[in-house]
Amino acid sequence: MIRVADENLPWYEGMTVADLLRDMGETHPYPVVRINTQYVSRPNFTRTVIPDEAVVYLIPMIAGG
Amino acid sequence: MARFALESIKSFSYDRPEIQKGYAGQTLHVDIANQTFDTRPVDDQMKKIFIGGKGFDLWLLWQAVSPQTQWNDPENAICIASGPLGGTPVYPGSGKSIVTTLSPTTGSPMDSNVGGYFGPYLKFAGFDALEIQGQTDRNLIVYIDGISQQLELLQLDDGPRDAYALTTVLTDHFGQGQPRSISVVSAGPGAEHTLIGCLNFSWYDTKRKRTRFKQAGRGGIGTVFAQKGLRALVVRWGKVTVDTNHPADPETLKKGGKRYSREIAQLDPQQNEMARIGTTHLVSIMSDHDLLPTHNFQFGTHREAANLSQSVYRPIFDPGFDGCWMGCTVACSHGVRDFVPLTGPYKGRKVFVDGPEYETIAGCGSNLGIFDPHTVIEMNFYCDAYGLDTISVGTGIAFVMECFERGLINSTHTGGMEITFGNRLAALALVHQMARGEKFGAIVGQGIRRMKVHLAENCGADPDLMQDIGMEAKGLEFSEYMTKESLAQQGGYGLALKGPQHDEAWLIFLDMVHNLMPTFDQKAEALHWFPMFRTWFGLCGLCKLPWNDIVPPDNKETAEPAKVIKHVQWYAEYFTAVTGRSAAPDDLIAMSEAVYNFQRIFNLRMGFGRREHDCIPYRAIGPVTIEEYESRQERYDSQLQEQYQVDPDGKTTLEKVALLRRFREDRYEQLKDAVYKRRGWTPDGIPTLATVRRLGIDLAPVIAVLEANGIQDDQSR
């Protein structure tokens, strides 16, 4: 089980960030997500595996300094 | 406690006006040469056109100087203002001061938006803006005591030179047991000996029992301050509540402020965690997107970037509340406790360091090929203590490092130093040299534009190559984002009024990552709306971070998520609640547009402000060298083929570099055309008479400048 946006979602072995967004039907072009305290950028979505029990945050925008 | 002596030179009593709807209704003019204080009224027209903050500063500066004024002339003024919304404690990000002066490095009006308590305390002491003119050799302190309603000029003898120590003793002295009542503005020896000096604005951190800093960094404002013979400005004020501004509609204001604060407190931990890690999250994100400047903006990513990421700084930052203004829930001003520098006058002693933020990490870290977080902290500390701008220091040293590595200069020019990328001790040594105004550091401290001339004349360095790789425009060093793959951000930097600082427009993700503005007209529209809205924060005494660094969950459903229009609406309500002047979102843009165009015409008045002044070095547009091209060969080859219908096969890298350059520079010129048209400017980048009339800035001196520059009624957009 993982937690995303205050919801519990099922977790499976090898689940990547790209898998998660696809499973959620999420179409918004999130540039970044955070897994616990680690920030993951879109270029790394397909190769970043989410661990079980993780809390995932979908970061809506990167606005610069 | 450091030894010092203060001698009162002159003091005056004044009657403090009550703040009405966010305005004190007067400005304070100080002539430090003649030792005079003078208050001047703020009339309704000034409020209507210039709003406050940066708008007031620019209007005062315009009247203070002539087209012939140089940065180091006595009549050049340093202007500091809050804004009508500034000093509101319940509304996040409402404590900014805006500083303007004629810059030593650009010759034009410079503006810098800075935290700390000075601007709000200044206003509550009775002044919407402070204007300082004149020069002295007396090490002066200007003291504004809003509680006892006294203005005083004092001479400082034997006081500490660095900003941290000076601010500490002055806060203790003037605070009379209540240090939170004091805010100090100071520079330092680096500001005195370079052209890239910053100003440190303080507030007192009651939990940590120490003074803290934010910096008005850009364009050498600290240098003007030091050159005038000023050592510090000190303001004293007491209790601040939401009613201190006497807002027109306090209930709506309180309700709106609480709503915004609650949203940030709820969402920031789920988004960028700025209250925990500041802007450090940007380091790895920028590197992942090929946007983190490394090795003097040659490349946008580095395998060691993780060494400078938030995960490294998170445990280093001292936990606790870090708002640079009362009650701000963004609270992003983090610091490092008990840091022990390895070099310089504080070597081996525990110090508190305010920072680092993203810009300093990228400027004094990755852009120098330095991936040691402790060196970045030490650079940060000494730049603040010496009154140096970390961005110009970083970008300037990066330029020197590349010149050294390419053989444009050698160790005979640098006093024996091997100034190569990654050389931490050389970078720190240059900072210390800048503070002392000696050796090669004294040359670096002149800024890149002057360095290019010096290195060409004295070292035989290739001026054309230096023009391409010296990352300055208008005389100001670039802040720390790669722009090669974002035409819109090239405009965001190149068309910025004061020079390449990202506070006007940060469009990289919209343009490059999301590809939301593929046409010139779309880019031009973004380069109109975003600079205008971002300007508005500086008019009102606000910080822009709450606007779009924490966004509502439903924002993504809106037509233009990047504008975060819900928050824009909230800001319009905020403005109305404080000033009583009814405003809708479009009105905020109109307010900014007037001041923005006024500043462009101010540039023109000073001999700048035309198309030719909006050029940027080619390093900001595309790959200068063979190594840069070949490091992203697939990208550039495919662009040649798909965008420009050029077959790269059979061409040398040098030929491809030249072809790409021709295409990209042409695109940048087309972008200028589109933006000038959208802004209501001539093809030479000058606002038309129709534009200034539409914006209500058709004041006689403004029209005179336009007419003197050949702008006539029939000149079309």
Tab-separated table of C-alpha atoms in Angstrom, chain A residues 5-6 26 28-32 34 36-44 57-65, chain B residues 269-273 277 282 285 288-289 310-311 314 481 502 506 509 513-514 534 544 548-549 551 555-556 561:
chain	number	residue	atom	x	y	z
A	5	ALA	CA	-2.846	12.709	-2.218
A	6	ASP	CA	-4.435	11.498	1.018
A	26	GLU	CA	-3.583	11.151	-14.252
A	28	HIS	CA	-1.827	16.456	-15.789
A	29	PRO	CA	1.811	16.878	-16.904
A	30	TYR	CA	3.393	16.737	-13.458
A	31	PRO	CA	7.051	17.706	-13.817
A	32	VAL	CA	8.047	16.345	-10.433
A	34	ARG	CA	8.134	13.464	-4.278
A	36	ASN	CA	8.765	10.576	0.978
A	37	THR	CA	11.557	13.197	0.994
A	38	GLN	CA	13.091	12.444	-2.413
A	39	TYR	CA	12.183	14.570	-5.431
A	40	VAL	CA	11.892	12.719	-8.732
A	41	SER	CA	11.767	14.619	-12.024
A	42	ARG	CA	9.772	13.589	-15.063
A	43	PRO	CA	12.796	12.364	-17.045
A	44	ASN	CA	13.243	9.767	-14.282
A	57	TYR	CA	3.231	13.728	-3.471
A	58	LEU	CA	2.364	15.009	-6.917
A	59	ILE	CA	4.044	18.389	-7.263
A	60	PRO	CA	1.787	20.524	-9.436
A	61	MET	CA	4.248	23.155	-10.571
A	62	ILE	CA	7.832	24.246	-10.540
A	63	ALA	CA	7.892	28.016	-10.570
A	64	GLY	CA	11.544	28.902	-10.360
A	65	GLY	CA	13.239	31.152	-7.844
B	269	PRO	CA	4.394	20.134	3.212
B	270	GLN	CA	2.739	18.248	0.338
B	271	GLN	CA	4.443	20.267	-2.374
B	272	ASN	CA	7.883	21.895	-2.299
B	273	GLU	CA	8.426	21.960	1.491
B	277	ILE	CA	14.138	23.182	2.815
B	282	LEU	CA	15.327	23.084	-7.248
B	285	ILE	CA	15.111	19.174	-10.443
B	288	ASP	CA	17.379	16.436	-14.116
B	289	HIS	CA	15.968	18.808	-16.742
B	310	GLN	CA	17.929	19.202	-0.793
B	311	SER	CA	18.609	15.792	0.699
B	314	ARG	CA	17.837	19.159	4.725
B	481	TYR	CA	19.250	29.000	-14.937
B	502	HIS	CA	14.714	35.726	-13.218
B	506	TRP	CA	10.624	32.351	-15.267
B	509	PHE	CA	9.154	24.852	-17.636
B	513	VAL	CA	9.330	21.168	-20.458
B	514	HIS	CA	5.598	21.574	-21.133
B	534	ARG	CA	5.647	39.787	-11.030
B	544	LYS	CA	6.050	36.386	-5.045
B	548	ASN	CA	2.952	30.178	-7.498
B	549	ASP	CA	5.254	28.066	-5.364
B	551	VAL	CA	-0.722	26.133	-5.567
B	555	ASN	CA	-5.363	24.879	-10.063
B	556	LYS	CA	-4.508	22.266	-12.670
B	561	PRO	CA	-2.481	26.902	-14.531
